PDB file of N, CA and C in Angstrom:
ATOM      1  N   UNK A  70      87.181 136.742 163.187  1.00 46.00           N
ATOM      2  CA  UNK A  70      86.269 135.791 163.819  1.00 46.00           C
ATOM      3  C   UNK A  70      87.006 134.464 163.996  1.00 46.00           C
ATOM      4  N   UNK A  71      86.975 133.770 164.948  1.00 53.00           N
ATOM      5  CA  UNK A  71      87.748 132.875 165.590  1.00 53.00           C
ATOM      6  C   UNK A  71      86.739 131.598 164.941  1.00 53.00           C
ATOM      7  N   UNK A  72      87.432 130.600 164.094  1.00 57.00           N
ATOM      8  CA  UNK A  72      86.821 128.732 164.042  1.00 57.00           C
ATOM      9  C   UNK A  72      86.524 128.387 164.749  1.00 57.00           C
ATOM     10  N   UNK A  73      87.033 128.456 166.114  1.00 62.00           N
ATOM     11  CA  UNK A  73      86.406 127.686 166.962  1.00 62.00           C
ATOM     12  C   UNK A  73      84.863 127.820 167.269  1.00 62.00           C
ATOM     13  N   UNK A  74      84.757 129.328 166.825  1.00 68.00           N
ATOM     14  CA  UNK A  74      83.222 129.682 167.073  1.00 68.00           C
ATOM     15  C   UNK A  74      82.371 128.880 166.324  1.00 68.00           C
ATOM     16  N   UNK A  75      82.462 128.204 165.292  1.00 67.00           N
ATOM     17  CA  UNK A  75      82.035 127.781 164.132  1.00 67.00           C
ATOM     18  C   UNK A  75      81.783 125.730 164.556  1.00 67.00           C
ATOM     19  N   UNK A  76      83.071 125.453 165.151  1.00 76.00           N
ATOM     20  CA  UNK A  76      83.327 124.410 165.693  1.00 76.00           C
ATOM     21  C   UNK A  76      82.349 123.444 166.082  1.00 76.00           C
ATOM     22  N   UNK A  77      81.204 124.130 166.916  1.00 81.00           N
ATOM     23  CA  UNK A  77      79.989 123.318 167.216  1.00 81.00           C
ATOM     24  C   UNK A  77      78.938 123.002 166.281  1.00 81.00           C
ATOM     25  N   UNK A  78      78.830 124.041 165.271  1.00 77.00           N
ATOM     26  CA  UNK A  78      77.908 123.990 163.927  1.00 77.00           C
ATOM     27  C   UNK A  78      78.149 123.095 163.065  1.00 77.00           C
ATOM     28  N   UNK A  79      79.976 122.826 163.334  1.00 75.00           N
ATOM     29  CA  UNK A  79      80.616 121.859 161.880  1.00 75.00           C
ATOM     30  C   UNK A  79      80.143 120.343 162.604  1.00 75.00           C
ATOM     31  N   UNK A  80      79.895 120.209 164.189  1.00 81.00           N
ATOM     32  CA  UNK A  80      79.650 118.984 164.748  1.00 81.00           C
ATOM     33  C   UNK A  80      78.349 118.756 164.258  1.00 81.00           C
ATOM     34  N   UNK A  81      77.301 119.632 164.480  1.00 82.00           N
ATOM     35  CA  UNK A  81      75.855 119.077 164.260  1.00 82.00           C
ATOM     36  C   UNK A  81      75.845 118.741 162.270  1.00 82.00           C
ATOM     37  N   UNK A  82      76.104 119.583 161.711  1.00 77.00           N
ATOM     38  CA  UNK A  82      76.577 119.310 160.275  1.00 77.00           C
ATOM     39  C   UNK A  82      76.767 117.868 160.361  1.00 77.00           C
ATOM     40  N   UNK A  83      77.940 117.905 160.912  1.00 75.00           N
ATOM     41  CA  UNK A  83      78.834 116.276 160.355  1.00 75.00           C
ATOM     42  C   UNK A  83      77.451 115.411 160.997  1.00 75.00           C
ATOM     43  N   UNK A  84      77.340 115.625 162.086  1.00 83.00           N
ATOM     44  CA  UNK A  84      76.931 114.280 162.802  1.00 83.00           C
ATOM     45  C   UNK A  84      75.200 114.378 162.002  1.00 83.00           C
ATOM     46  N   UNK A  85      74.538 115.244 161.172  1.00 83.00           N
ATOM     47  CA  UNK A  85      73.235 114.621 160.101  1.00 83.00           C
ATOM     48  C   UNK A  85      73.530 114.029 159.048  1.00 83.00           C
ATOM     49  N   UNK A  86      74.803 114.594 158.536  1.00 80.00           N
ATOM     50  CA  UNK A  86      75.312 114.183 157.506  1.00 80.00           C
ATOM     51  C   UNK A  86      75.758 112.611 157.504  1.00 80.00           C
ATOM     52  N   UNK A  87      76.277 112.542 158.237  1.00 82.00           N
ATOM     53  CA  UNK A  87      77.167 110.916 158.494  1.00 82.00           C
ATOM     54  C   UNK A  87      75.776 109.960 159.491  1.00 82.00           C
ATOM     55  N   UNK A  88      74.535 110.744 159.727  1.00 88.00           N
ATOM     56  CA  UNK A  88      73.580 109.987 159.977  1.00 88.00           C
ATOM     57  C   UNK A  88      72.355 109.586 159.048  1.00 88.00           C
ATOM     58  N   UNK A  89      72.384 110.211 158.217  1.00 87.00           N
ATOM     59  CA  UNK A  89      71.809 110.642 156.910  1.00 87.00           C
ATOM     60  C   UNK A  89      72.194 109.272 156.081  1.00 87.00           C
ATOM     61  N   UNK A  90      73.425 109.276 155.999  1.00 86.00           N
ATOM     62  CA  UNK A  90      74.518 108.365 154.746  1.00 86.00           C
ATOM     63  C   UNK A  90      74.578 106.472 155.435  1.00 86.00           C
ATOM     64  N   UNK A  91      74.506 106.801 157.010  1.00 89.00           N
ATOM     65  CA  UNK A  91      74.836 105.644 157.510  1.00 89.00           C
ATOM     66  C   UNK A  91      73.656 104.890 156.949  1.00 89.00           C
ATOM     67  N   UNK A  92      72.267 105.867 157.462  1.00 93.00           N
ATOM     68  CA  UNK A  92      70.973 105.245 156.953  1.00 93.00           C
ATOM     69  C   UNK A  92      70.532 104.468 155.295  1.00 93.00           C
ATOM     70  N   UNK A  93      71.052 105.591 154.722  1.00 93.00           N
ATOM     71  CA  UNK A  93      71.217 105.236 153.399  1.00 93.00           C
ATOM     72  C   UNK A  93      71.698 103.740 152.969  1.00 93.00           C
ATOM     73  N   UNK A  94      72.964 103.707 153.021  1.00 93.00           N
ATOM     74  CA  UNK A  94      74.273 102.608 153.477  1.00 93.00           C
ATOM     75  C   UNK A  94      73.079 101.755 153.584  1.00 93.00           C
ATOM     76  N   UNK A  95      72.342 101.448 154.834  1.00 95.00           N
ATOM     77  CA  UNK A  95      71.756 100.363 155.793  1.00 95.00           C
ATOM     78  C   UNK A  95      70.394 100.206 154.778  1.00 95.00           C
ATOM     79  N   UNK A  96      70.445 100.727 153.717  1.00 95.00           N
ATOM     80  CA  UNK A  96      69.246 100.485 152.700  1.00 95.00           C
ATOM     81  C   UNK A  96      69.575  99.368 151.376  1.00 95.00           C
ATOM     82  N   UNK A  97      71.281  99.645 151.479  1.00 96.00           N
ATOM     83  CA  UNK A  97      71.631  99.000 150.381  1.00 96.00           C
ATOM     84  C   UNK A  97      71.273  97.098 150.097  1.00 96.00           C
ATOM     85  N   UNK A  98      71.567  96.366 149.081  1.00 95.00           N
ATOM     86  CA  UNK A  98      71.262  95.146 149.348  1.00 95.00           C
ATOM     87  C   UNK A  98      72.963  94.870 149.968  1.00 95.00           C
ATOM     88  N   UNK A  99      72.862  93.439 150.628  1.00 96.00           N
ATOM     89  CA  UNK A  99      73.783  93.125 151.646  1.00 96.00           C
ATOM     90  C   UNK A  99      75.356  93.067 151.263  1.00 96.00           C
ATOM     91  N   UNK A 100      75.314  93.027 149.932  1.00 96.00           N
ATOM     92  CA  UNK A 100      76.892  92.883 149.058  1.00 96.00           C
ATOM     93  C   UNK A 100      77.228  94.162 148.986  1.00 96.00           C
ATOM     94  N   UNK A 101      76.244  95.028 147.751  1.00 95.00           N
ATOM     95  CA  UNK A 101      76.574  96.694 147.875  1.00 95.00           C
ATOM     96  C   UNK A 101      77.244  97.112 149.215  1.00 95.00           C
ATOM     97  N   UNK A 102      76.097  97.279 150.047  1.00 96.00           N
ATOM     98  CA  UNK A 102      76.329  97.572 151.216  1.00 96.00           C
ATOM     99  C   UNK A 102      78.104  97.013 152.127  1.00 96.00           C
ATOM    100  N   UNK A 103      77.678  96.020 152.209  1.00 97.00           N
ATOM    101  CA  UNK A 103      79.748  95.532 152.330  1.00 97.00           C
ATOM    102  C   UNK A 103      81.069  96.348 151.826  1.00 97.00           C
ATOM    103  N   UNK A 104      80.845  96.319 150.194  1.00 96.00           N
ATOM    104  CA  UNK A 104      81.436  96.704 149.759  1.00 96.00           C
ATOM    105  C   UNK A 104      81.426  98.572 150.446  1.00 96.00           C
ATOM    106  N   UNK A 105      80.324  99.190 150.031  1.00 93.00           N
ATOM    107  CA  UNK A 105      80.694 100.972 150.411  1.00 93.00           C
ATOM    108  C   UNK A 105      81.230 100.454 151.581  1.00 93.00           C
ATOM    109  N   UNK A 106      80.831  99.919 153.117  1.00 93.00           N
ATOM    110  CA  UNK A 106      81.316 100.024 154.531  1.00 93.00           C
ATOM    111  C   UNK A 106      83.023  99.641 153.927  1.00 93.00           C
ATOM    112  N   UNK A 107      83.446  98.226 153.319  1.00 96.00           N
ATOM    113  CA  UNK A 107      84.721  98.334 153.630  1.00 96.00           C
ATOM    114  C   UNK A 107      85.140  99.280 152.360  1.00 96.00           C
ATOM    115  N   UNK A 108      85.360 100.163 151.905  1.00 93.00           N
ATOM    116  CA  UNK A 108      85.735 100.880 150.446  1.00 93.00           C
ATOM    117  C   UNK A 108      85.852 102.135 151.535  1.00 93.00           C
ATOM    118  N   UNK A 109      84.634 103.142 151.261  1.00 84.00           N
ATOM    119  CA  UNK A 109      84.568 104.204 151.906  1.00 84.00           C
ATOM    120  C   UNK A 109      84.759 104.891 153.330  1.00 84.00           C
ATOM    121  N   UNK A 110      84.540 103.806 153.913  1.00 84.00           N
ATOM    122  CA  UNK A 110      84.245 103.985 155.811  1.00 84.00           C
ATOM    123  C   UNK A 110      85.763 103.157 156.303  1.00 84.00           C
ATOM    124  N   UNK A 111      86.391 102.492 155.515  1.00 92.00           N
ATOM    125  CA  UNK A 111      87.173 101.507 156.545  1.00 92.00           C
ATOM    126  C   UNK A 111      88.306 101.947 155.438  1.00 92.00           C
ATOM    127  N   UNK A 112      88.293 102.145 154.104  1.00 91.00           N
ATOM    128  CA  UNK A 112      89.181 102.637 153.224  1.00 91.00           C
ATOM    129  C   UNK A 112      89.960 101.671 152.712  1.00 91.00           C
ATOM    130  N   UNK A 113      89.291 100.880 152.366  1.00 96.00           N
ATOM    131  CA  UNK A 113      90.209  99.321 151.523  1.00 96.00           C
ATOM    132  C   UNK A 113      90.290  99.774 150.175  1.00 96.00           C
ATOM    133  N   UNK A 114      91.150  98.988 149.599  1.00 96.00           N
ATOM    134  CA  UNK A 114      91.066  99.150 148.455  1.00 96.00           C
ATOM    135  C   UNK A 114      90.625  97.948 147.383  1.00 96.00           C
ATOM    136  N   UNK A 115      89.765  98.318 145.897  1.00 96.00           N
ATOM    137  CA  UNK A 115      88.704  97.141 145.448  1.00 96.00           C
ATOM    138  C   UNK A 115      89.775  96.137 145.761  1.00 96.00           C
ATOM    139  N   UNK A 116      90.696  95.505 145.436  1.00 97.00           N
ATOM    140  CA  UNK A 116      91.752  94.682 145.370  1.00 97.00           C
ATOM    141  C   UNK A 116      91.361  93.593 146.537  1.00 97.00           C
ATOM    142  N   UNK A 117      91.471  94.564 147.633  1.00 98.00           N
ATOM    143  CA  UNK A 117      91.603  94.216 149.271  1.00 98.00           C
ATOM    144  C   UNK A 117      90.229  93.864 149.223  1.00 98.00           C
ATOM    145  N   UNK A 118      89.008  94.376 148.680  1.00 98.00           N
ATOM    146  CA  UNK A 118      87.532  93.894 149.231  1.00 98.00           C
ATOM    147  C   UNK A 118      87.457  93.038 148.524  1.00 98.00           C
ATOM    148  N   UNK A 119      87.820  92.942 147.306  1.00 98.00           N
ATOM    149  CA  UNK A 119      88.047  91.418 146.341  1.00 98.00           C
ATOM    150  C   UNK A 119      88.455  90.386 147.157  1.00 98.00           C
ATOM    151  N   UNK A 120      89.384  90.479 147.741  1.00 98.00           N
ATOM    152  CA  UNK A 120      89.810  89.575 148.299  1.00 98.00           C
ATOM    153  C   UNK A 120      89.114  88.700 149.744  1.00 98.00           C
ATOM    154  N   UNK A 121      88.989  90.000 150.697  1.00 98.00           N
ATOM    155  CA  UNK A 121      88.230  89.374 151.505  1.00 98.00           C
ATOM    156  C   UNK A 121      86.819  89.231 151.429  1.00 98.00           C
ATOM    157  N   UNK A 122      86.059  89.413 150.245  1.00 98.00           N
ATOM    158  CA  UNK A 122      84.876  89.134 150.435  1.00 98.00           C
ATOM    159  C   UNK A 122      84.986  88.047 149.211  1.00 98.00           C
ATOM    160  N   UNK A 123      85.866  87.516 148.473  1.00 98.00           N
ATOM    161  CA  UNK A 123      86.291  86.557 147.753  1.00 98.00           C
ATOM    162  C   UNK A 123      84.755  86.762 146.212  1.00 98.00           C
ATOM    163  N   UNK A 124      85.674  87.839 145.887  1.00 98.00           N
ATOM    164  CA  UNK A 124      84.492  87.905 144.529  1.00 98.00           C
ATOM    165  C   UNK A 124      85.640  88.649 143.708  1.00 98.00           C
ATOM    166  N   UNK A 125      85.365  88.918 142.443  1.00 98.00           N
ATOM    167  CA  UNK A 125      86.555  89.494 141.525  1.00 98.00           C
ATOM    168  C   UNK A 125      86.463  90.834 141.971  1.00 98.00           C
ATOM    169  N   UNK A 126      87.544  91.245 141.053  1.00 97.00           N
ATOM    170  CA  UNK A 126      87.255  92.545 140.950  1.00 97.00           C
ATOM    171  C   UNK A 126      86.765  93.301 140.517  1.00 97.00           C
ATOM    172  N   UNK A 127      86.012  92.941 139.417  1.00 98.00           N
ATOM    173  CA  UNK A 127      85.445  93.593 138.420  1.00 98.00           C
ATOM    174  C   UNK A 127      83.615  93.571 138.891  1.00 98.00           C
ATOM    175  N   UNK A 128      83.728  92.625 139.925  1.00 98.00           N
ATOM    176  CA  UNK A 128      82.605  92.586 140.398  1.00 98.00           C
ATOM    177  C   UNK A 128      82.225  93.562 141.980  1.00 98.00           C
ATOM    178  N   UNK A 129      83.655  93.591 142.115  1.00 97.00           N
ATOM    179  CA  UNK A 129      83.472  94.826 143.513  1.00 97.00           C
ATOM    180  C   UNK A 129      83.308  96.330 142.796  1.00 97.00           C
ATOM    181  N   UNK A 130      83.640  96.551 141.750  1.00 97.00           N
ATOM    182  CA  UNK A 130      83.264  97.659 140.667  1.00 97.00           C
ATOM    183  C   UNK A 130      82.007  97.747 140.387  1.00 97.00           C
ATOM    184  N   UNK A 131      81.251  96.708 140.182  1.00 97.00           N
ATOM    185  CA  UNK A 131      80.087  96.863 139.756  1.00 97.00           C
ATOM    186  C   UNK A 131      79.036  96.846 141.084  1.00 97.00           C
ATOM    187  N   UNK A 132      79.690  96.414 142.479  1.00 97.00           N
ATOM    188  CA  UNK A 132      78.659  96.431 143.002  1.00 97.00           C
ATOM    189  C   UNK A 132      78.999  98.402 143.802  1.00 97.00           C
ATOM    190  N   UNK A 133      80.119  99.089 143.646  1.00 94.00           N
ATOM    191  CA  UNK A 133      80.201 100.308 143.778  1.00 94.00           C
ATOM    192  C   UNK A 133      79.664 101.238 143.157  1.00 94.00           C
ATOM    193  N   UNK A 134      79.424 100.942 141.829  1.00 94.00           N
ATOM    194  CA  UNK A 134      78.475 101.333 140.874  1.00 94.00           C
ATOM    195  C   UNK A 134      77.101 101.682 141.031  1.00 94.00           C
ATOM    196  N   UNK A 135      76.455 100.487 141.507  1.00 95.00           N
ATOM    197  CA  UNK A 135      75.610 100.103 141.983  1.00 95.00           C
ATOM    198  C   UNK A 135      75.320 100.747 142.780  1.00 95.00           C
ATOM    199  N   UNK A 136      75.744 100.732 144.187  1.00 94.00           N
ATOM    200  CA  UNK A 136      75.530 101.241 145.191  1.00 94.00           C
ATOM    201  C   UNK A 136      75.662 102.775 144.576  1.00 94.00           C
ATOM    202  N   UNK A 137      76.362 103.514 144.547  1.00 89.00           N
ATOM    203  CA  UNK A 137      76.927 104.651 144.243  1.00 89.00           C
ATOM    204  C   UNK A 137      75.185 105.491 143.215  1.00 89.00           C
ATOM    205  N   UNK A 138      74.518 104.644 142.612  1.00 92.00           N
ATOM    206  CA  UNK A 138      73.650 104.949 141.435  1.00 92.00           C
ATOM    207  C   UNK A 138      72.622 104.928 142.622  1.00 92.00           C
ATOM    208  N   UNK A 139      72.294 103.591 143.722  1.00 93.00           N
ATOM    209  CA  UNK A 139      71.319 103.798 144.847  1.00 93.00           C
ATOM    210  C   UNK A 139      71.277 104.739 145.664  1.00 93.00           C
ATOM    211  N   UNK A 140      72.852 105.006 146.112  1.00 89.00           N
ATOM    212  CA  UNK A 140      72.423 106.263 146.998  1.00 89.00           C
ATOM    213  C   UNK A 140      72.000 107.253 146.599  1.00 89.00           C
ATOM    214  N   UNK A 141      72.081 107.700 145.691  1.00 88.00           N
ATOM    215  CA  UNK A 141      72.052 109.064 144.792  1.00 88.00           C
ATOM    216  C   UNK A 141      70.848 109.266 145.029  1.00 88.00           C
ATOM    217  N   UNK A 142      69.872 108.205 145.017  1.00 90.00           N
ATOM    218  CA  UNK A 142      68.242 107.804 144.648  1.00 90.00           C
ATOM    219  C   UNK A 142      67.697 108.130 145.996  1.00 90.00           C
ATOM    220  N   UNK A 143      68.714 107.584 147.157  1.00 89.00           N
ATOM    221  CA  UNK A 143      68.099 107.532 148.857  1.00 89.00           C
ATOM    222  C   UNK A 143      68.657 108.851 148.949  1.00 89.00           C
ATOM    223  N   UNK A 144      69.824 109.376 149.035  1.00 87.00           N
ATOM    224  CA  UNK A 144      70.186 110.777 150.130  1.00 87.00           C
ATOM    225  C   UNK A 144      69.963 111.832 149.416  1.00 87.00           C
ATOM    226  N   UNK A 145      69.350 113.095 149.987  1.00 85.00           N
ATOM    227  CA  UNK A 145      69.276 114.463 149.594  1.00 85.00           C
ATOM    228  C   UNK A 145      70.254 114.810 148.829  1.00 85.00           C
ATOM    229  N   UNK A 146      70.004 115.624 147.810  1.00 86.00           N
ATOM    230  CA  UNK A 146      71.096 115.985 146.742  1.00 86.00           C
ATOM    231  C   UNK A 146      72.279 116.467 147.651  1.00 86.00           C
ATOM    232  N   UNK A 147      72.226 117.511 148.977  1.00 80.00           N
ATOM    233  CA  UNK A 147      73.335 118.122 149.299  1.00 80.00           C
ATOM    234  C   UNK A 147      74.101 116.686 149.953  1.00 80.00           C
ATOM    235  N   UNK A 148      73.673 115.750 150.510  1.00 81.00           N
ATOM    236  CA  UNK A 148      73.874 115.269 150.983  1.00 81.00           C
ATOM    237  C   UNK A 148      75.229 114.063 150.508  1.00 81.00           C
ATOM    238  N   UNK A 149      74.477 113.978 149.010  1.00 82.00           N
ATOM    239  CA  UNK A 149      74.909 112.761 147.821  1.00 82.00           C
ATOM    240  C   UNK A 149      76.356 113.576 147.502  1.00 82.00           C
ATOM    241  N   UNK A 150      75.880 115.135 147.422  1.00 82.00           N
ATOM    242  CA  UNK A 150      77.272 115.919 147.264  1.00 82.00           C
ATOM    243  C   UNK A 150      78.477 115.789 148.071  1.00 82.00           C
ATOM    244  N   UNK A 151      78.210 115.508 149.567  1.00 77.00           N
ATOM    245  CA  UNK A 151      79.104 115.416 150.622  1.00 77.00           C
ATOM    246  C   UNK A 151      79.917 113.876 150.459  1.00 77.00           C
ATOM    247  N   UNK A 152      78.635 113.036 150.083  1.00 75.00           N
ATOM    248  CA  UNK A 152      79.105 112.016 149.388  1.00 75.00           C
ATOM    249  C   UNK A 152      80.174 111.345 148.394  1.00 75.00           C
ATOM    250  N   UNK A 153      80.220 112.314 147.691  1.00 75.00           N
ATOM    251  CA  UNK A 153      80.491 112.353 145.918  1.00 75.00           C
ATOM    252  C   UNK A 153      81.816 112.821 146.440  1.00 75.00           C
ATOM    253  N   UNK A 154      82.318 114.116 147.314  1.00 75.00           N
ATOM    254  CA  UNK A 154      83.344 114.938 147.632  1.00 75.00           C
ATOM    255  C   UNK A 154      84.076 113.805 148.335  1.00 75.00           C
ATOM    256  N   UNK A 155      84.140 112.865 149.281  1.00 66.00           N
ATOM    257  CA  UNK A 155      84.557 111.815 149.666  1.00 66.00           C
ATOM    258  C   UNK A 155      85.018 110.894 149.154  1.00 66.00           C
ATOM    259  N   UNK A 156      84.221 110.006 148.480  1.00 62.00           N
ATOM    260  CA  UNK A 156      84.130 109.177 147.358  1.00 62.00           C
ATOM    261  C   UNK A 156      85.338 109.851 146.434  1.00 62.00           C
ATOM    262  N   UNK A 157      85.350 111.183 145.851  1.00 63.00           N
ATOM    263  CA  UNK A 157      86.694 111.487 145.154  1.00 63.00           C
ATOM    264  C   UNK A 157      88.041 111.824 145.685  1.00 63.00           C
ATOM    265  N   UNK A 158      88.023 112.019 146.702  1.00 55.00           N
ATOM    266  CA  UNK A 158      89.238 111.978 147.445  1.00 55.00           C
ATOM    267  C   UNK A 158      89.884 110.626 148.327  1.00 55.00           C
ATOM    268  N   UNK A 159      89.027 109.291 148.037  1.00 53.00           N
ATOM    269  CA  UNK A 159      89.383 108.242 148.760  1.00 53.00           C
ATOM    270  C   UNK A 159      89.664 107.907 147.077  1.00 53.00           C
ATOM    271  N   UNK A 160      89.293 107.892 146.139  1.00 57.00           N
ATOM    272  CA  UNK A 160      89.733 107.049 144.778  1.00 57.00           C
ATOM    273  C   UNK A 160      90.816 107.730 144.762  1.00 57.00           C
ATOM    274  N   UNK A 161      91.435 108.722 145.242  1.00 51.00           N
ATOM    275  CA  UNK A 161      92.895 109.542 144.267  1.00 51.00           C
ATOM    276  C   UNK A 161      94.115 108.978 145.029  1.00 51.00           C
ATOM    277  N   UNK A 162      93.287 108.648 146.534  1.00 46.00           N
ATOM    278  CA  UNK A 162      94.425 108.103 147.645  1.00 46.00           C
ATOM    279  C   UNK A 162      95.131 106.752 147.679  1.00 46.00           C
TER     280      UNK A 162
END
């Protein structure tokens, strides 16, 4: 059986999934929220969001935390999973 067949299913997938999360995201309070967009979506690192959003670091930790404990609360478990699978492969990078 050929992927490509599969190809259009993995589009509608992605595109609830990443509409699902954006929504979520757009729930957070306005710092959280900053932080996941530049961390996860844009791929900074805390260091780099420390910097340009001029707060420590220990405080861009806590507001990932944070956020990370909210979404869990907003997106469908499979969803938080797709989440979580992301989230661990952008910390190893």
């Amino acid at each position: 059986v050929s992927q490509s067949r599969y190809f259009p299913l993995y589009q509608i997938i992605h595109a609830e999934v990443m509409g699902e999360l954006y929504a979520a995201i757009q729930k957070l309070p306005e710092q959280a929220k900053m932080v996941v967009i530049l961390s996860y979506l844009e791929g900074k690192t805390n260091q780099e969001i420390a910097d340009e959003m001029q707060i420590s670091l220990q405080t861009v930790k806590i507001y990932k935390l944070r956020a990370i404990k909210q979404l869990r609360s907003i997106l469908t478990p499979e969803t938080y999973l797709i989440f979580l699978s992301v989230y661990k492969i952008f910390e190893k990078s």
